[in-house]
Amino acid sequence: MTASVGREMKDRYRLAFRLYPYARSQDQDAATPVRHPVIVMGGGPVGIAMALDLGLRGVPVLVLDDHEGVGQGSRAICFSKRTLEICDRWGCGEALLEKGVVWNVGKVFHDDRQVFEFNLLPEEGHRFPAFINLPQPFFEKTLVERVRQAQAEGAPIEIRGRNRVTAVEARDDGVTLDVDTPDGPYRLQADWLIGCDGAGSPLRGMMGLDFEGRVFEDSFLIADIRMDGDFPTERWFWFEPWFRSGASTLLHKQPDGIWRVDFQIGWEVDRVKELKEENIRARLDAMLPGVTYEIVWSSIYTFQCRRMKKFRHGRVIFAGDSAHQVSPFGARGANSGIQDVDNLGWKLASVIRGEAPDALIDSYDDERRHAADENILKSTRSTDFISPKSRISHVFRNAVLDLAERHAFARPLVNSGRLSVPCTYDGLPLNGEDALPGGPARTRPGSPCPDAPLAGETLLRRLGGGFTLLCIDAEAPEVEGVERIALTSTDDPTGALSDRYLGAASGAVYLIRPDQHVAARWARATARDIEAALARACGRT
Amino acid sequence: MPLNTVANIPDPDGFYAELIAAHEGLSDDESVALNARLILLLANHIGDRSVLREALAEARRRDG
């Protein structure tokens, strides 16, 4: 009845895919506000991923988004191996891989000279490549499709489009939300509220929380173009390119014949003028003489590197860009947001089920702030190299580029982006013992588990969504609440498992967390050792 | 011993950040002076005249 009122809710962006049209919910007719265990604010990649992780664990979750689907524009394009591995646990890694473009080679140019070439040289024995390129709307659509499938299988996930949160009141035991819809406002209660509402986070604003960091005084013009040009599937980066279309330029391939071009155009620019098609074409024509292309999408962006002081505020938790923002160099934005979800999902589910104390949520704050600091440090260094902020910094940058052409030593100093790898939670409270003499450093407690081929399978596929005890050529007792996987050298056809998990040791027992990070490891372990490490990893000690 | 031009600095990004930070807040002239002092310190550390001569020639190459 009131649907005909048609309250105007203006879109902030145009949709690429309309995936969750507004539908009136029974909650809007309830006499008292309905209480939900978890409400996620924001239906972007991080919010939908959060819903998927919790829903697949059986935790009822409601996503509120002020639009009805996925926004246009490719924005994030590089999705990392770790993101694909996490998505594979949710059942959509292969779908992403199938659609994405796999690349390994990167070339770096200065002016008209190639400075050097790198190969991400994917290590053998991983199900997923180091990176795929895929426009963000397709990434989001794939996640929403997986949600629909999970819902059909009974996962308690709900997405409400055109539901805009206008006010929140946070208490010690929950949050009250005022929500606006085309049918008018209503009120909801949540035990937990997760803010996945992006860099401009309205939630952060409503709660008056800080978001401090460094502004970079430079702007970047991105154009996604469709062209028939016969460029290889490589990442090409120019410092001070001969075609003078920007202080730096990036060319990167996406699916369906689309290419991402990114020009560094300086700080004091007239955005309206620069975004005129003729002006974008002038830059592109200089770069791609004689090539026919069509501009599919364009935008100008600036960025900051910053994070919230704390990601957890009682029953309100922030994840993804709402909690931390990095420069785009290194693909550390969306990828780190997915890792936030991976870290938070199992912890929140354990606390909601009463299996772990509330303090476990504080470890999300510790671990993901540690990761955000690493991402901010690495992307800031890349930005300082790409966009030197003083004359001397520019002189050194160009000296490195000059030397890198002839001398190997200078190449590791060339920084056009250090590509996203997952963080190791060194020295943080959930880590247990490292009692594996001779064990590889890459699998020390706190590390994300590297994949390894097993006979007919890969290791990460064998790890479930809970705690796992991985025994390799070693015995270990059964422990309640932990799934045990026993492998021997006969399960290790390539030797990769041994390289990555045994090193110089003859056998090992690993306790692995639900997010596939190592909790503790031993040469041999008693039930008491394992129980102590499990208690620690669940925040019980 | 010839000039070592293979990568020899652990944590190259960390070193580069320290190098640039050393110049923070300096004028161009002050930066040039800092670089001169730095070169002299490092040259003394190397000591070997043939290595220094080779490094000078390599550095000169681009201006040549």
GROMACS .gro file of N, CA and C in nm, chain A residues 85-186:
model
  306
   85GLU      N    1   4.187  -1.815  -0.287
   85GLU     CA    2   4.184  -1.930  -0.195
   85GLU      C    3   4.070  -1.915  -0.095
   86ILE      N    4   4.052  -1.794  -0.046
   86ILE     CA    5   3.943  -1.771   0.051
   86ILE      C    6   3.808  -1.792  -0.020
   87CYS      N    7   3.797  -1.736  -0.140
   87CYS     CA    8   3.672  -1.752  -0.216
   87CYS      C    9   3.647  -1.900  -0.250
   88ASP      N   10   3.754  -1.974  -0.267
   88ASP     CA   11   3.739  -2.117  -0.295
   88ASP      C   12   3.676  -2.189  -0.174
   89ARG      N   13   3.714  -2.146  -0.055
   89ARG     CA   14   3.654  -2.203   0.065
   89ARG      C   15   3.504  -2.172   0.068
   90TRP      N   16   3.465  -2.057   0.012
   90TRP     CA   17   3.323  -2.022   0.006
   90TRP      C   18   3.253  -2.086  -0.115
   91GLY      N   19   3.332  -2.149  -0.203
   91GLY     CA   20   3.272  -2.217  -0.318
   91GLY      C   21   3.262  -2.134  -0.444
   92CYS      N   22   3.339  -2.026  -0.455
   92CYS     CA   23   3.332  -1.948  -0.580
   92CYS      C   24   3.470  -1.911  -0.634
   93GLY      N   25   3.575  -1.977  -0.589
   93GLY     CA   26   3.710  -1.948  -0.639
   93GLY      C   27   3.727  -1.985  -0.786
   94GLU      N   28   3.675  -2.101  -0.822
   94GLU     CA   29   3.690  -2.147  -0.961
   94GLU      C   30   3.614  -2.057  -1.057
   95ALA      N   31   3.495  -2.010  -1.015
   95ALA     CA   32   3.415  -1.923  -1.102
   95ALA      C   33   3.491  -1.794  -1.130
   96LEU      N   34   3.561  -1.741  -1.031
   96LEU     CA   35   3.639  -1.619  -1.049
   96LEU      C   36   3.758  -1.644  -1.142
   97LEU      N   37   3.824  -1.757  -1.119
   97LEU     CA   38   3.941  -1.791  -1.199
   97LEU      C   39   3.903  -1.806  -1.347
   98GLU      N   40   3.786  -1.866  -1.370
   98GLU     CA   41   3.741  -1.890  -1.506
   98GLU      C   42   3.718  -1.759  -1.581
   99LYS      N   43   3.665  -1.659  -1.509
   99LYS     CA   44   3.633  -1.531  -1.573
   99LYS      C   45   3.756  -1.439  -1.583
  100GLY      N   46   3.848  -1.453  -1.489
  100GLY     CA   47   3.960  -1.358  -1.480
  100GLY      C   48   4.070  -1.383  -1.583
  101VAL      N   49   4.154  -1.281  -1.598
  101VAL     CA   50   4.272  -1.292  -1.683
  101VAL      C   51   4.393  -1.323  -1.595
  102VAL      N   52   4.465  -1.430  -1.627
  102VAL     CA   53   4.584  -1.466  -1.550
  102VAL      C   54   4.705  -1.399  -1.614
  103TRP      N   55   4.787  -1.334  -1.532
  103TRP     CA   56   4.908  -1.272  -1.588
  103TRP      C   57   5.026  -1.298  -1.495
  104ASN      N   58   5.145  -1.300  -1.550
  104ASN     CA   59   5.265  -1.322  -1.469
  104ASN      C   60   5.377  -1.222  -1.497
  105VAL      N   61   5.380  -1.174  -1.623
  105VAL     CA   62   5.494  -1.090  -1.662
  105VAL      C   63   5.461  -0.943  -1.644
  106GLY      N   64   5.555  -0.868  -1.587
  106GLY     CA   65   5.544  -0.724  -1.577
  106GLY      C   66   5.665  -0.660  -1.641
  107LYS      N   67   5.643  -0.550  -1.714
  107LYS     CA   68   5.756  -0.476  -1.772
  107LYS      C   69   5.754  -0.335  -1.719
  108VAL      N   70   5.873  -0.284  -1.688
  108VAL     CA   71   5.885  -0.149  -1.637
  108VAL      C   72   5.968  -0.067  -1.734
  109PHE      N   73   5.912   0.048  -1.775
  109PHE     CA   74   5.980   0.135  -1.870
  109PHE      C   75   6.010   0.270  -1.805
  110HIS      N   76   6.117   0.333  -1.852
  110HIS     CA   77   6.145   0.472  -1.817
  110HIS      C   78   6.163   0.545  -1.948
  111ASP      N   79   6.078   0.645  -1.972
  111ASP     CA   80   6.079   0.716  -2.100
  111ASP      C   81   6.054   0.613  -2.212
  112ASP      N   82   6.151   0.593  -2.302
  112ASP     CA   83   6.128   0.496  -2.409
  112ASP      C   84   6.210   0.370  -2.391
  113ARG      N   85   6.272   0.354  -2.273
  113ARG     CA   86   6.358   0.238  -2.251
  113ARG      C   87   6.292   0.139  -2.156
  114GLN      N   88   6.308   0.010  -2.185
  114GLN     CA   89   6.263  -0.090  -2.089
  114GLN      C   90   6.370  -0.102  -1.981
  115VAL      N   91   6.330  -0.078  -1.856
  115VAL     CA   92   6.425  -0.083  -1.745
  115VAL      C   93   6.448  -0.227  -1.704
  116PHE      N   94   6.342  -0.300  -1.688
  116PHE     CA   95   6.354  -0.443  -1.663
  116PHE      C   96   6.218  -0.509  -1.675
  117GLU      N   97   6.222  -0.640  -1.662
  117GLU     CA   98   6.103  -0.721  -1.677
  117GLU      C   99   6.099  -0.815  -1.557
  118PHE      N  100   5.983  -0.835  -1.498
  118PHE     CA  101   5.975  -0.934  -1.390
  118PHE      C  102   5.870  -1.038  -1.421
  119ASN      N  103   5.887  -1.152  -1.358
  119ASN     CA  104   5.790  -1.260  -1.373
  119ASN      C  105   5.749  -1.299  -1.233
  120LEU      N  106   5.619  -1.299  -1.207
  120LEU     CA  107   5.574  -1.336  -1.073
  120LEU      C  108   5.609  -1.482  -1.044
  121LEU      N  109   5.654  -1.552  -1.148
  121LEU     CA  110   5.702  -1.689  -1.136
  121LEU      C  111   5.621  -1.770  -1.037
  122PRO      N  112   5.500  -1.799  -1.070
  122PRO     CA  113   5.420  -1.870  -0.971
  122PRO      C  114   5.488  -2.000  -0.933
  123GLU      N  115   5.499  -2.019  -0.803
  123GLU     CA  116   5.556  -2.143  -0.751
  123GLU      C  117   5.462  -2.256  -0.792
  124GLU      N  118   5.517  -2.368  -0.827
  124GLU     CA  119   5.434  -2.483  -0.865
  124GLU      C  120   5.352  -2.531  -0.747
  125GLY      N  121   5.245  -2.600  -0.778
  125GLY     CA  122   5.174  -2.669  -0.671
  125GLY      C  123   5.076  -2.583  -0.594
  126HIS      N  124   5.024  -2.477  -0.657
  126HIS     CA  125   4.916  -2.400  -0.596
  126HIS      C  126   4.796  -2.410  -0.689
  127ARG      N  127   4.677  -2.426  -0.631
  127ARG     CA  128   4.558  -2.433  -0.715
  127ARG      C  129   4.539  -2.303  -0.792
  128PHE      N  130   4.570  -2.188  -0.728
  128PHE     CA  131   4.540  -2.059  -0.789
  128PHE      C  132   4.666  -1.982  -0.826
  129PRO      N  133   4.657  -1.900  -0.932
  129PRO     CA  134   4.772  -1.819  -0.974
  129PRO      C  135   4.795  -1.702  -0.878
  130ALA      N  136   4.908  -1.634  -0.895
  130ALA     CA  137   4.943  -1.522  -0.806
  130ALA      C  138   4.836  -1.413  -0.812
  131PHE      N  139   4.785  -1.387  -0.933
  131PHE     CA  140   4.683  -1.282  -0.952
  131PHE      C  141   4.591  -1.317  -1.066
  132ILE      N  142   4.468  -1.266  -1.059
  132ILE     CA  143   4.387  -1.255  -1.179
  132ILE      C  144   4.341  -1.110  -1.190
  133ASN      N  145   4.319  -1.067  -1.314
  133ASN     CA  146   4.258  -0.936  -1.335
  133ASN      C  147   4.111  -0.956  -1.369
  134LEU      N  148   4.028  -0.887  -1.297
  134LEU     CA  149   3.883  -0.900  -1.314
  134LEU      C  150   3.820  -0.770  -1.266
  135PRO      N  151   3.731  -0.709  -1.345
  135PRO     CA  152   3.669  -0.585  -1.297
  135PRO      C  153   3.585  -0.613  -1.171
  136GLN      N  154   3.591  -0.518  -1.079
  136GLN     CA  155   3.522  -0.536  -0.952
  136GLN      C  156   3.374  -0.575  -0.964
  137PRO      N  157   3.296  -0.515  -1.058
  137PRO     CA  158   3.154  -0.556  -1.066
  137PRO      C  159   3.137  -0.707  -1.089
  138PHE      N  160   3.227  -0.767  -1.164
  138PHE     CA  161   3.216  -0.912  -1.188
  138PHE      C  162   3.253  -0.991  -1.063
  139PHE      N  163   3.351  -0.939  -0.989
  139PHE     CA  164   3.387  -1.003  -0.862
  139PHE      C  165   3.266  -1.002  -0.769
  140GLU      N  166   3.202  -0.884  -0.758
  140GLU     CA  167   3.088  -0.870  -0.667
  140GLU      C  168   2.970  -0.956  -0.713
  141LYS      N  169   2.947  -0.958  -0.845
  141LYS     CA  170   2.836  -1.036  -0.899
  141LYS      C  171   2.856  -1.184  -0.870
  142THR      N  172   2.979  -1.231  -0.884
  142THR     CA  173   3.008  -1.371  -0.856
  142THR      C  174   2.979  -1.405  -0.709
  143LEU      N  175   3.016  -1.314  -0.620
  143LEU     CA  176   2.989  -1.336  -0.477
  143LEU      C  177   2.838  -1.338  -0.449
  144VAL      N  178   2.765  -1.245  -0.511
  144VAL     CA  179   2.619  -1.242  -0.489
  144VAL      C  180   2.555  -1.370  -0.545
  145GLU      N  181   2.603  -1.415  -0.661
  145GLU     CA  182   2.549  -1.541  -0.717
  145GLU      C  183   2.574  -1.657  -0.621
  146ARG      N  184   2.690  -1.657  -0.558
  146ARG     CA  185   2.721  -1.762  -0.461
  146ARG      C  186   2.629  -1.751  -0.339
  147VAL      N  187   2.597  -1.627  -0.300
  147VAL     CA  188   2.502  -1.607  -0.189
  147VAL      C  189   2.366  -1.668  -0.226
  148ARG      N  190   2.321  -1.642  -0.349
  148ARG     CA  191   2.190  -1.694  -0.392
  148ARG      C  192   2.188  -1.846  -0.385
  149GLN      N  193   2.297  -1.905  -0.429
  149GLN     CA  194   2.309  -2.051  -0.427
  149GLN      C  195   2.308  -2.102  -0.282
  150ALA      N  196   2.384  -2.034  -0.197
  150ALA     CA  197   2.392  -2.074  -0.056
  150ALA      C  198   2.256  -2.059   0.011
  151GLN      N  199   2.183  -1.951  -0.023
  151GLN     CA  200   2.049  -1.932   0.033
  151GLN      C  201   1.959  -2.049  -0.005
  152ALA      N  202   1.969  -2.090  -0.132
  152ALA     CA  203   1.886  -2.202  -0.179
  152ALA      C  204   1.919  -2.329  -0.103
  153GLU      N  205   2.044  -2.338  -0.055
  153GLU     CA  206   2.085  -2.455   0.023
  153GLU      C  207   2.059  -2.437   0.172
  154GLY      N  208   1.996  -2.323   0.206
  154GLY     CA  209   1.955  -2.304   0.344
  154GLY      C  210   2.042  -2.210   0.428
  155ALA      N  211   2.142  -2.147   0.366
  155ALA     CA  212   2.226  -2.055   0.444
  155ALA      C  213   2.142  -1.933   0.485
  156PRO      N  214   2.148  -1.895   0.612
  156PRO     CA  215   2.062  -1.786   0.662
  156PRO      C  216   2.115  -1.647   0.629
  157ILE      N  217   2.116  -1.614   0.500
  157ILE     CA  218   2.167  -1.484   0.454
  157ILE      C  219   2.051  -1.406   0.393
  158GLU      N  220   2.045  -1.278   0.421
  158GLU     CA  221   1.945  -1.194   0.356
  158GLU      C  222   2.012  -1.064   0.313
  159ILE      N  223   1.981  -1.018   0.191
  159ILE     CA  224   2.033  -0.889   0.142
  159ILE      C  225   1.913  -0.799   0.116
  160ARG      N  226   1.912  -0.681   0.174
  160ARG     CA  227   1.803  -0.586   0.150
  160ARG      C  228   1.857  -0.464   0.077
  161GLY      N  229   1.815  -0.449  -0.049
  161GLY     CA  230   1.853  -0.333  -0.128
  161GLY      C  231   1.769  -0.213  -0.089
  162ARG      N  232   1.820  -0.092  -0.123
  162ARG     CA  233   1.748   0.031  -0.091
  162ARG      C  234   1.712   0.040   0.057
  163ASN      N  235   1.800  -0.006   0.140
  163ASN     CA  236   1.784   0.008   0.284
  163ASN      C  237   1.903   0.090   0.333
  164ARG      N  238   1.877   0.216   0.358
  164ARG     CA  239   1.986   0.306   0.396
  164ARG      C  240   1.985   0.331   0.547
  165VAL      N  241   2.096   0.299   0.610
  165VAL     CA  242   2.107   0.323   0.754
  165VAL      C  243   2.128   0.473   0.775
  166THR      N  244   2.041   0.533   0.855
  166THR     CA  245   2.050   0.679   0.875
  166THR      C  246   2.098   0.715   1.015
  167ALA      N  247   2.087   0.622   1.109
  167ALA     CA  248   2.135   0.651   1.245
  167ALA      C  249   2.164   0.520   1.316
  168VAL      N  250   2.262   0.521   1.405
  168VAL     CA  251   2.290   0.403   1.487
  168VAL      C  252   2.306   0.447   1.632
  169GLU      N  253   2.265   0.357   1.720
  169GLU     CA  254   2.290   0.381   1.862
  169GLU      C  255   2.355   0.255   1.916
  170ALA      N  256   2.482   0.265   1.951
  170ALA     CA  257   2.556   0.148   1.996
  170ALA      C  258   2.551   0.139   2.148
  171ARG      N  259   2.521   0.019   2.196
  171ARG     CA  260   2.522  -0.007   2.342
  171ARG      C  261   2.618  -0.121   2.370
  172ASP      N  262   2.634  -0.157   2.497
  172ASP     CA  263   2.726  -0.265   2.533
  172ASP      C  264   2.681  -0.400   2.478
  173ASP      N  265   2.549  -0.416   2.462
  173ASP     CA  266   2.499  -0.548   2.423
  173ASP      C  267   2.438  -0.549   2.283
  174GLY      N  268   2.455  -0.443   2.208
  174GLY     CA  269   2.398  -0.442   2.074
  174GLY      C  270   2.386  -0.302   2.018
  175VAL      N  271   2.318  -0.296   1.902
  175VAL     CA  272   2.310  -0.171   1.828
  175VAL      C  273   2.166  -0.153   1.779
  176THR      N  274   2.115  -0.032   1.786
  176THR     CA  275   1.986   0.000   1.724
  176THR      C  276   2.013   0.079   1.597
  177LEU      N  277   1.944   0.042   1.490
  177LEU     CA  278   1.966   0.109   1.362
  177LEU      C  279   1.837   0.169   1.310
  178ASP      N  280   1.843   0.292   1.262
  178ASP     CA  281   1.732   0.351   1.188
  178ASP      C  282   1.762   0.335   1.041
  179VAL      N  283   1.663   0.282   0.969
  179VAL     CA  284   1.684   0.248   0.829
  179VAL      C  285   1.579   0.317   0.744
  180ASP      N  286   1.622   0.380   0.636
  180ASP     CA  287   1.527   0.444   0.545
  180ASP      C  288   1.508   0.355   0.422
  181THR      N  289   1.385   0.353   0.372
  181THR     CA  290   1.353   0.272   0.253
  181THR      C  291   1.256   0.351   0.166
  182PRO      N  292   1.229   0.304   0.044
  182PRO     CA  293   1.128   0.371  -0.038
  182PRO      C  294   0.991   0.373   0.027
  183ASP      N  295   0.965   0.280   0.122
  183ASP     CA  296   0.838   0.277   0.194
  183ASP      C  297   0.843   0.354   0.325
  184GLY      N  298   0.949   0.422   0.348
  184GLY     CA  299   0.962   0.494   0.473
  184GLY      C  300   1.056   0.424   0.569
  185PRO      N  301   1.080   0.489   0.684
  185PRO     CA  302   1.179   0.438   0.778
  185PRO      C  303   1.129   0.324   0.865
  186TYR      N  304   1.220   0.244   0.915
  186TYR     CA  305   1.189   0.146   1.019
  186TYR      C  306   1.313   0.127   1.105
   0.00000   0.00000   0.00000
